[in-house]
Coordinates of C-alpha atoms and ligand atoms in Angstrom, one line a residue:
X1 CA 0.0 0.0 0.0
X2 CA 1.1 3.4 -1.0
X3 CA 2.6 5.9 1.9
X4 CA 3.1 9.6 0.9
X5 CA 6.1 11.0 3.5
X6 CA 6.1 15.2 3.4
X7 CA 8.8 17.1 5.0
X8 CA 7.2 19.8 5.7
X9 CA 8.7 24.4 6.8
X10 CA 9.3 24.6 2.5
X11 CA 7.5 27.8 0.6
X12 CA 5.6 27.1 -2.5
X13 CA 6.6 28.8 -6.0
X14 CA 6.3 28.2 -9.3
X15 CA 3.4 27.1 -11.8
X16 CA 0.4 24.6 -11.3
X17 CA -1.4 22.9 -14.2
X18 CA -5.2 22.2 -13.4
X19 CA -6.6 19.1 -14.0
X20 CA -10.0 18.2 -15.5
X21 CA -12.4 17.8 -13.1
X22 CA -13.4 14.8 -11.5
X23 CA -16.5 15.7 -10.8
X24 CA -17.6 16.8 -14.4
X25 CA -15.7 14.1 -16.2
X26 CA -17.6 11.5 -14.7
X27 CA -21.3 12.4 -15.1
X28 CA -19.4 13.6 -18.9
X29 CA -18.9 9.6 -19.3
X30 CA -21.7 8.1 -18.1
X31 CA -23.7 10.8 -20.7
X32 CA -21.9 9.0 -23.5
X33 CA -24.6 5.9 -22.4
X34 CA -27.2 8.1 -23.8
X35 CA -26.3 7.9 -27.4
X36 CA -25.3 5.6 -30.2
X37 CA -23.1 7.8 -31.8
X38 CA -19.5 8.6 -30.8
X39 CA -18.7 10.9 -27.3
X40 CA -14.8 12.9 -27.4
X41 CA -14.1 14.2 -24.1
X42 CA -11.0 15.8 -23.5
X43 CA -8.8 16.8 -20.9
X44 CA -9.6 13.8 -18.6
X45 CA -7.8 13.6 -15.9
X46 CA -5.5 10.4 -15.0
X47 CA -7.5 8.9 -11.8
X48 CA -8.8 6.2 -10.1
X49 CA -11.9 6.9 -10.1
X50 CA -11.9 7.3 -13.7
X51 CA -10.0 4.6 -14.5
X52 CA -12.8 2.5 -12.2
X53 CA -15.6 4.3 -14.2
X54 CA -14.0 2.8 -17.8
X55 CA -13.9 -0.4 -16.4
X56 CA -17.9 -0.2 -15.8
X57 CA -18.8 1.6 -18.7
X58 CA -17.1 -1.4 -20.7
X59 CA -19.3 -3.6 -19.0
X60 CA -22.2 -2.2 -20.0
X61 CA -20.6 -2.4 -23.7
X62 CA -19.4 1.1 -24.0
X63 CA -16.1 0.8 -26.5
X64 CA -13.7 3.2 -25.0
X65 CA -10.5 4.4 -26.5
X66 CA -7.5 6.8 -25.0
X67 CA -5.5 9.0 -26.8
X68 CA -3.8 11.9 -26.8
X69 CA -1.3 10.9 -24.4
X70 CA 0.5 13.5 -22.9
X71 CA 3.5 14.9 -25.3
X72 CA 6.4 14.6 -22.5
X73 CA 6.5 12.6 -18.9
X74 CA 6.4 16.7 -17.7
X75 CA 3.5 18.0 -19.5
X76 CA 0.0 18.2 -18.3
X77 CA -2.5 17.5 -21.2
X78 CA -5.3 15.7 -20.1
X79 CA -6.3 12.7 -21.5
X80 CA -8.6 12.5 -24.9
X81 CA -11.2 10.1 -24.3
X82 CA -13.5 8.6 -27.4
X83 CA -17.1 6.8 -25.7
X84 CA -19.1 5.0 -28.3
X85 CA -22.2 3.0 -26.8
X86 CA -23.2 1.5 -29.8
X87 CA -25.3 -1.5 -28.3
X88 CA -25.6 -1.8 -24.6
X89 CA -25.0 -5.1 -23.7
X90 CA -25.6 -5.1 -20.0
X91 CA -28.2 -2.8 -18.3
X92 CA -26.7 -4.1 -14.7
X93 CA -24.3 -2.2 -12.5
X94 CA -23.6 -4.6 -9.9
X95 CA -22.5 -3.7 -6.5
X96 CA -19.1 -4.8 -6.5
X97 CA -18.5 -1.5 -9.0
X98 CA -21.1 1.0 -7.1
X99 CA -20.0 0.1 -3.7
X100 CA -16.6 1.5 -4.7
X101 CA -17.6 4.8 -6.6
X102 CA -21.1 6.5 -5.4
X103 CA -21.2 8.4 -8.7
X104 CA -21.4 5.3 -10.7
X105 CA -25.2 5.0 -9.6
X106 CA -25.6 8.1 -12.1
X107 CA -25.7 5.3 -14.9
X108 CA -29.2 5.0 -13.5
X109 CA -30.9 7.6 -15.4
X110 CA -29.4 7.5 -18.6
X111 CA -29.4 3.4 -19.0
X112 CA -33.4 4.1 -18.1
X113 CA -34.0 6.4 -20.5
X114 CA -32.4 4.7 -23.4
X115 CA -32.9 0.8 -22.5
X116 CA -36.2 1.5 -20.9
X117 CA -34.6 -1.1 -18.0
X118 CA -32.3 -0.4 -15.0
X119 CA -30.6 -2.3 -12.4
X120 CA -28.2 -0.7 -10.6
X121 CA -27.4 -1.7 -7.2
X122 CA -27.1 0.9 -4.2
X123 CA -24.7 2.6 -3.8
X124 CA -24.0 1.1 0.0
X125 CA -22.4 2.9 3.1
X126 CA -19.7 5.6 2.9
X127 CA -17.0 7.5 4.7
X128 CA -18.9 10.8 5.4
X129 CA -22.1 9.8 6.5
X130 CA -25.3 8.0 4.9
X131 CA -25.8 9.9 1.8
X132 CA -29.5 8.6 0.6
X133 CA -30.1 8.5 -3.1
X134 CA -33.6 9.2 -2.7
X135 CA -33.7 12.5 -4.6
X136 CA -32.8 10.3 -7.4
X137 CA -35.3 8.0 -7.4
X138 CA -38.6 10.1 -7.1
X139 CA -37.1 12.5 -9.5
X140 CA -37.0 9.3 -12.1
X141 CA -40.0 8.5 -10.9
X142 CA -41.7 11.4 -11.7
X143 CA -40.4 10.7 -15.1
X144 CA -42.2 8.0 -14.9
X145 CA -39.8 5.5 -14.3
X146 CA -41.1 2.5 -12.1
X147 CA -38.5 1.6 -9.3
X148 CA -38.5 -0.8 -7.2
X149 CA -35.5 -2.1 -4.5
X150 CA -34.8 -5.8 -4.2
X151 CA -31.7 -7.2 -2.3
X152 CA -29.9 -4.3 -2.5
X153 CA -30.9 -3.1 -5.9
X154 CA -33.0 -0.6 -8.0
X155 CA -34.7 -2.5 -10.6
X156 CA -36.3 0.3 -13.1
X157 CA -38.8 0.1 -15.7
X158 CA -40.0 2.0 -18.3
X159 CA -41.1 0.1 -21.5
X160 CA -43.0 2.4 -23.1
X161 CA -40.1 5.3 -22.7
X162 CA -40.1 8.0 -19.9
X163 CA -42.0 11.4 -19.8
X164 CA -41.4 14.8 -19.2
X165 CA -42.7 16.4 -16.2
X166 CA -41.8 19.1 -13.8
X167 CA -40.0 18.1 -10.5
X168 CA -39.0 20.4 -7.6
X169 CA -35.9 18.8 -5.8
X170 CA -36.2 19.2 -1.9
X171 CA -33.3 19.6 -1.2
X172 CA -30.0 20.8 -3.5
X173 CA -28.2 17.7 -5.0
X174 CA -25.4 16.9 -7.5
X175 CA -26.3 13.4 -8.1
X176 CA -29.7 14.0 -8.4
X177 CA -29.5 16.7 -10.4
X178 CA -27.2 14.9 -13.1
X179 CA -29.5 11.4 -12.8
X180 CA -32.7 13.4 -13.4
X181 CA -31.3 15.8 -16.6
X182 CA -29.3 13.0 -18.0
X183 CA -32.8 11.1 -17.8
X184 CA -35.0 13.9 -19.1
X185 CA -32.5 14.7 -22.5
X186 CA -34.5 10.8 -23.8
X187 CA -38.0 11.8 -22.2
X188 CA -41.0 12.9 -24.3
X189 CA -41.9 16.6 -24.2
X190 CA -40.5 19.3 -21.6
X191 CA -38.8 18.3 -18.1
X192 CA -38.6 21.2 -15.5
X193 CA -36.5 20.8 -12.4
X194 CA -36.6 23.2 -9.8
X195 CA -33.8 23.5 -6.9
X196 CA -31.1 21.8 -9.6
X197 CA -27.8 22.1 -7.9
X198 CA -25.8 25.1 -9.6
X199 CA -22.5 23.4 -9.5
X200 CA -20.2 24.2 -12.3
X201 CA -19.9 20.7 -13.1
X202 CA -23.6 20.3 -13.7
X203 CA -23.5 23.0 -16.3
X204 CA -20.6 21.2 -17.9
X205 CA -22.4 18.3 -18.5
X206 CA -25.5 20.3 -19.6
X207 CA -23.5 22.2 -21.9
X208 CA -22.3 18.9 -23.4
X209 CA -26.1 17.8 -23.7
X210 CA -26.4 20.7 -25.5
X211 CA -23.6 20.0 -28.0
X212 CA -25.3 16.1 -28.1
X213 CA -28.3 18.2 -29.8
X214 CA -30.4 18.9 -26.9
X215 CA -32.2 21.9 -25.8
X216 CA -31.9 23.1 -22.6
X217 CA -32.5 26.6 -20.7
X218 CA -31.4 28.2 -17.7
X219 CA -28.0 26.5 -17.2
X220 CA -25.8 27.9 -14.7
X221 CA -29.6 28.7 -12.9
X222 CA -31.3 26.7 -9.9
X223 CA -34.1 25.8 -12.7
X224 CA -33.6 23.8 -15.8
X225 CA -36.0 23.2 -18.6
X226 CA -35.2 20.7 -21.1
X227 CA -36.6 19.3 -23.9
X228 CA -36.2 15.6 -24.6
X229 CA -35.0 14.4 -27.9
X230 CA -36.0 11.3 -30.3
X231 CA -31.9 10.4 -30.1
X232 CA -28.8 12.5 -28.6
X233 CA -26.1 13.1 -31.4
X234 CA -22.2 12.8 -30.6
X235 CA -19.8 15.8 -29.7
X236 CA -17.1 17.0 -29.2
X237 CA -16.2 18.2 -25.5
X238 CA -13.3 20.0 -23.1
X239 CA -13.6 18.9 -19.3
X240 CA -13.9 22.0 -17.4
X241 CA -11.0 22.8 -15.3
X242 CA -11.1 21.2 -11.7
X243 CA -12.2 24.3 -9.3
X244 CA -11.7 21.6 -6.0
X245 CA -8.0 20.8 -7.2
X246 CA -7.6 25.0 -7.6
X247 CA -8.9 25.5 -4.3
X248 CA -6.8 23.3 -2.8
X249 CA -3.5 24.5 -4.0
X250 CA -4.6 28.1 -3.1
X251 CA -4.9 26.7 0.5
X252 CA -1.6 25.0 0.4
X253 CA 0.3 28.0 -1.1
X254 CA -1.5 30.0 1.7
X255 CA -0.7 27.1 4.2
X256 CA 3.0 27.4 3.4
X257 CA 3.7 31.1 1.9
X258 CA 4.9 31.6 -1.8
X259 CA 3.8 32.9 -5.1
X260 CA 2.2 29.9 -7.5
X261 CA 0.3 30.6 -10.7
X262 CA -2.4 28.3 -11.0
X263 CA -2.7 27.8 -14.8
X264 CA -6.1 27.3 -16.1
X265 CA -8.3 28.0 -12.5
X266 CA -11.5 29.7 -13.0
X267 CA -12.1 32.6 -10.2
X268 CA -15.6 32.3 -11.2
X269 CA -15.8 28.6 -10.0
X270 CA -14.4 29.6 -6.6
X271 CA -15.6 32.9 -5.8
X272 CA -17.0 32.1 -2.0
X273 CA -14.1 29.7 -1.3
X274 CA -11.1 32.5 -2.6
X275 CA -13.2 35.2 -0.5
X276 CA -12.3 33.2 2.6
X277 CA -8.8 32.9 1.4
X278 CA -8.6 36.8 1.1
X279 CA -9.8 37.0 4.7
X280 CA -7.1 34.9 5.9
X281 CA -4.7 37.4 4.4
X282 CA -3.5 35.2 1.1
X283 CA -3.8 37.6 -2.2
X284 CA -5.4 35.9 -4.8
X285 CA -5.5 37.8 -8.3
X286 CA -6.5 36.7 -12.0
X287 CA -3.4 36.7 -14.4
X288 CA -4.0 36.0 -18.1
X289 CA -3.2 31.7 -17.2
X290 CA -5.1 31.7 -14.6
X291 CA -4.9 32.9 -11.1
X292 CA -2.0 33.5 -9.4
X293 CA -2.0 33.2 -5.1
X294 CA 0.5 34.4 -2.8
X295 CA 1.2 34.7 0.9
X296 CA 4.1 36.7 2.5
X297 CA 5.3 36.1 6.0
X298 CA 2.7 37.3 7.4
X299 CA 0.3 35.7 10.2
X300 CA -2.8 33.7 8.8
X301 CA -5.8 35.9 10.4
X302 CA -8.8 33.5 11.2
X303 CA -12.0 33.1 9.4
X304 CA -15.0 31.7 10.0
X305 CA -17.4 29.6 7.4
X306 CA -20.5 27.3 6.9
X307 CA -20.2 25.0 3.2
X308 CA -23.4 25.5 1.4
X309 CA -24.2 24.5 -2.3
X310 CA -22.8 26.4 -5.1
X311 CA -22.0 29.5 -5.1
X312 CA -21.3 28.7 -1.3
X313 CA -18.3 27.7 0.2
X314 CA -17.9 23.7 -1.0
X315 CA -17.7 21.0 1.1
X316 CA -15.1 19.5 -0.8
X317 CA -12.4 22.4 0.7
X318 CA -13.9 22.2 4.1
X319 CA -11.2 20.1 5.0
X320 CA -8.7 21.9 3.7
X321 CA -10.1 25.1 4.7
X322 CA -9.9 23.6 8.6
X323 CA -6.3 22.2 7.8
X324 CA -5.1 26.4 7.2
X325 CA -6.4 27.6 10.0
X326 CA -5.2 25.3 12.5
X327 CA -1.9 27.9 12.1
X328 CA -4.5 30.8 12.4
X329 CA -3.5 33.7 14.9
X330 CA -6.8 32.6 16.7
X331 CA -10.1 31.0 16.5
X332 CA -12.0 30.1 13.0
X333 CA -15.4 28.5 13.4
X334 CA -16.4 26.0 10.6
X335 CA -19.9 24.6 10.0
X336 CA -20.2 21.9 7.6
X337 CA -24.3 21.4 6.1
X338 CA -23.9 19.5 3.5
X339 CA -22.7 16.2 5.4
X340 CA -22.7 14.4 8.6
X341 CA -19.8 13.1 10.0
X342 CA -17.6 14.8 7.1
X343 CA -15.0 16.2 10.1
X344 CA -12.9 12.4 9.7
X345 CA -9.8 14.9 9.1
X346 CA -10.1 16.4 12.8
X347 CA -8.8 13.3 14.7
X348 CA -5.7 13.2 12.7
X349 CA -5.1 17.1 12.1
X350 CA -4.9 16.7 15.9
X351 CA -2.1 13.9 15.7
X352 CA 0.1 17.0 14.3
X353 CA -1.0 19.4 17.3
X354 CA -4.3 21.5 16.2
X355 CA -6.6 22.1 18.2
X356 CA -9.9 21.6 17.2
X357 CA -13.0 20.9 19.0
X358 CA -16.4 19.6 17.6
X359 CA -19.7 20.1 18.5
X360 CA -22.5 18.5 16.4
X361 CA -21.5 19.9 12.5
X362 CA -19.6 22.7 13.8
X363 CA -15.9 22.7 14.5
X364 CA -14.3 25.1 16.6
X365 CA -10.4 25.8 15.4
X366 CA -8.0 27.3 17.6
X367 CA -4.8 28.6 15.9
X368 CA -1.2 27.0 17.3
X369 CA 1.8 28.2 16.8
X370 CA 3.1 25.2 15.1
X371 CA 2.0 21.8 14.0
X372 CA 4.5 18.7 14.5
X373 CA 5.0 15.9 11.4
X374 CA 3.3 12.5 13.1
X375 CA 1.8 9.4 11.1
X376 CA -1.3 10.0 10.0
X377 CA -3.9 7.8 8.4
X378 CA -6.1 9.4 5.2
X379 CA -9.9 8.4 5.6
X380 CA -11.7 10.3 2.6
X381 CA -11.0 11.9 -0.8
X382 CA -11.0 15.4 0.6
X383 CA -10.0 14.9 4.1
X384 CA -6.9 12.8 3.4
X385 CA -5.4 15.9 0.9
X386 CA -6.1 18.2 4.2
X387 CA -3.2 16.3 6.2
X388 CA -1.2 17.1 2.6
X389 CA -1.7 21.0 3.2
X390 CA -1.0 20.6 7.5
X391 CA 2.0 18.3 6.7
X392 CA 3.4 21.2 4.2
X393 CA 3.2 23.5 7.4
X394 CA 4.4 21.4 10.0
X395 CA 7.7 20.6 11.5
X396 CA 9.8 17.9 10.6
X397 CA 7.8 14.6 8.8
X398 CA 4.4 13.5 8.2
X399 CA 3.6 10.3 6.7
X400 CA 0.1 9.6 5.7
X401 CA -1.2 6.5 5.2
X402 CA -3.5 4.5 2.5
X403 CA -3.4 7.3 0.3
X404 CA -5.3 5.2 -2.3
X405 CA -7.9 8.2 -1.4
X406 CA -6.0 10.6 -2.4
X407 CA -5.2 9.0 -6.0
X408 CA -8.9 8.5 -6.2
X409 CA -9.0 12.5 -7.2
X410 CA -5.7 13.9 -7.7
X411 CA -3.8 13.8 -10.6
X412 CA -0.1 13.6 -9.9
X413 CA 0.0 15.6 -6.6
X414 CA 3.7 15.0 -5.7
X415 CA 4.9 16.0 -8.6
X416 CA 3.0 19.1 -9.2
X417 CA 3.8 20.3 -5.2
X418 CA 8.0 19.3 -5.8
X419 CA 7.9 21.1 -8.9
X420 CA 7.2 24.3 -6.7
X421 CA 9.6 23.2 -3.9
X422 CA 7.8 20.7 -1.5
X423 CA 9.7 17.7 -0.1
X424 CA 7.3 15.1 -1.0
X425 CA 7.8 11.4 -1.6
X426 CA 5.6 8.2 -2.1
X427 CA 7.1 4.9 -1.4
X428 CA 5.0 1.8 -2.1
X429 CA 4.9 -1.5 0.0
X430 CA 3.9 -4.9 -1.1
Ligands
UD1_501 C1 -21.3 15.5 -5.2 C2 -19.8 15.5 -5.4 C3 -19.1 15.5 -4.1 C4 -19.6 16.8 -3.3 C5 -21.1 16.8 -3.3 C6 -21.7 18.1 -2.7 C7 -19.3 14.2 -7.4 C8 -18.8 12.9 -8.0 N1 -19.4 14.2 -6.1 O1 -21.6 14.3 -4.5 O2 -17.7 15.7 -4.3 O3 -19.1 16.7 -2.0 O4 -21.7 16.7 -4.6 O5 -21.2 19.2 -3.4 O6 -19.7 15.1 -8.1 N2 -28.9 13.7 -0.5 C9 -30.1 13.2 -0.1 N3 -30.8 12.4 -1.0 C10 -30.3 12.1 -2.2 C11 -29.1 12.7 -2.6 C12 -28.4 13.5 -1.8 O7 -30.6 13.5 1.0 O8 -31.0 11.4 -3.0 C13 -28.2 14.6 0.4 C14 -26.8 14.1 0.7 O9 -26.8 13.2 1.8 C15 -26.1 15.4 1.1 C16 -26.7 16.4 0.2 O10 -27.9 15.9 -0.3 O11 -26.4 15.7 2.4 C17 -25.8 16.8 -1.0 O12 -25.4 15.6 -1.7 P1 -25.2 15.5 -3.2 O13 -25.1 16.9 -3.8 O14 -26.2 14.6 -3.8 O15 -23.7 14.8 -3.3 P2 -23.2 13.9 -4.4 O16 -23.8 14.1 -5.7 O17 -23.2 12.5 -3.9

């Protein structure tokens, strides 16, 4: 198992390459289920979760192919990816595949809508609390779809095709959000859904649905009208740049001092989480690549924040935000709304010396005046690249442990942080 061993006291500087976004390219290949023509996505990043998304797309009969390799060892291109689902061979996604990626159950909606038949198991327990998938469900089933659960599976119908209709989510989700419009592009007539999560990922994918010959109003916006099509063409798409990788960086270059130019960020994308930044005394400012982020000496002052949906702050740099401010010259408050029990980086940000105290989904930060390198374990995508930014900080070295989290949804980390002056190594163990 892989071990990633920082020593940490060194300034960040240089140039970082964004990534595609996990969390667009995903829902991007599962949309290629939704037509028989070819899907080119490019600038895919190199994951494990990706690479674990192929593998069940090819089940279902999806012929994949990979190329445009990068041009050097050095250079970041992402990957060009061509999806052709010609015939679907296998409307199943079996647990052994969902159990290990939640966003896999998005396959849901799309094999529904062009198969008329689903089964695709749930998506079981996971790190940062129970996450339900039950947005997803009565959204398809308002497109008719009939669902039903058996030993640990949704079994969905509908033979005669699904139906537009208008659906007003409960509560702001992702998942459901990409299920339901992935679903309504093959519906009959107009789908409204009201409350659609705003993330910039979802109006990636709808923008690809748009180039896939669909019509569709209001993206970017809370409500989404779409009108289904007889059959959804092939395109041509770019992965938007990953805004959770940016926003990480710009808290380790805060984390550590430096000057880094983030090549490719979007400032729009991050707006509520680079506000926070500012308040903790980091410039950020938009250069013609990108954005560029820089800390001098100075103290890290401490701020406060509560994640909300986009434009909020994201949960996905909660942890990262909590890892800054242990260093804080005093005490930063951080809610987190979106999940339960998504504070597994607390124990362990402790095992370097913060000092962090929870109460229900709030923690309660108080600065120190350094952090000491200790053995830590990583639990979670997010949490375990938190220990990353507080090993960059502390004293002396941190090794962190089963960082098969972290390669889940970072492409190349080590390298990209070395290049700009960390002491970062991996060593792997039989
Ligand atoms: C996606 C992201 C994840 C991010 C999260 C919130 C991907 C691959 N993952 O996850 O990185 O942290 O959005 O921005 O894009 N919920 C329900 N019922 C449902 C579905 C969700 O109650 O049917 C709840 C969840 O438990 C959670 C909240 O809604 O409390 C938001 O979850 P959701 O936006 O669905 O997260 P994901 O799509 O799983």
């Amino acid at each position: 198992m892989d071990r990633i061993k920082i020593v940490g006291g060194h300034k960040l500087n240089g140039l970082i390459p964004i990534s595609g976004a996990k969390n667009a390219a995903l829902p991007l290949m599962i949309a290629s289920l939704l037509t028989d023509d070819r899907l080119t996505l490019k600038n895919v990043p190199n994951l494990a979760d990706v690479n674990l998304l192929s593998r069940i797309l090819r089940n279902h009969g999806v012929d994949l192919a990979v190329d445009g390799k990068r041009a050097t060892p050095s250079a970041y291109i992402g990957e060009t990816f061509h999806l052709t689902a010609r015939d679907i061979v296998d409307t199943t996604a079996p647990y052994e595949m969902v159990s290990r990626m939640r966003a896999s159950f998005w396959v849901l909606g799309p094999l529904i809508a062009r198969m008329g038949r689903a089964r695709v198991s749930l998506p079981g327990g996971c790190a940062i609390g129970t996450r339900p998938v039950d947005l997803h469900l009565e959204g398809l089933k308002a497109l008719g779809a009939e669902i039903e659960i058996d030993a640990g599976y949704v079994i969905a119908k509908a033979p005669n095709g699904l139906v537009g209709n208008r659906i007003t989510f409960p509560k702001v989700s992702v998942g459901a959000t990409h299920n339901v419009l992935m679903a309504a592009t093959l519906a009959k007539g107009e789908t409204l859904i009201e409350n659609a999560a705003r993330e910039p990922e979802v109006g990636d994918v709808a923008e690809c649905l748009v180039k896939m010959g669909v019509e569709i109003e209001g993206i970017g916006t809370s409500t989404l009208k779409i009108q289904g099509a007889d059959r959804l063409e092939g395109a041509v798409h770019s992965v938007v740049p990953d805004r959770i990788e940016t926003g990480t960086f710009a808290f380790a270059v805060a984390a550590t001092g430096g000057d880094v130019i983030l090549e490719g960020a979007r400032r729009e994308h991050l707006q509520a989480a680079l506000d926070a930044l500012g308040r903790t005394g980091t410039k950020v400012e938009s250069v013609a690549n990108g954005l560029r982020v820089s800390r001098n000496g100075a103290a890290i002052s401490p701020v406060s924040v509560e994640t909300q949906p986009f434009p909020g702050f994201p949960t996905d740099l909660q942890a990262q935000m909590m890892a800054l401010v242990t260093r804080a010259s005093g005490t930063s408050v951080i809610r987190e709304t979106i999940f339960e029990n998504r504070f597994m980086h607390v124990q362990e940000l402790a095992r370097l010396g913060a000092d962090i105290h929870l109460h229900g989904d709030t923690a309660t930060v108080n600065g120190v005046k350094k952090l000491r390198g200790a053995p830590v374990m990583a639990t979670d995508l997010r949490a375990s690249v938190s220990l990353v930014i507080a090993a960059l900080m502390a004293e002396g070295e941190t090794v962190i442990n089963r960082v098969y989290h972290l390669d889940r949804g970072f492409e190349r980390l080590e390298e990209k942080l070395t290049r700009c002056g960390a002491e970062v190594s991996r060593t792997s163990e039989a």
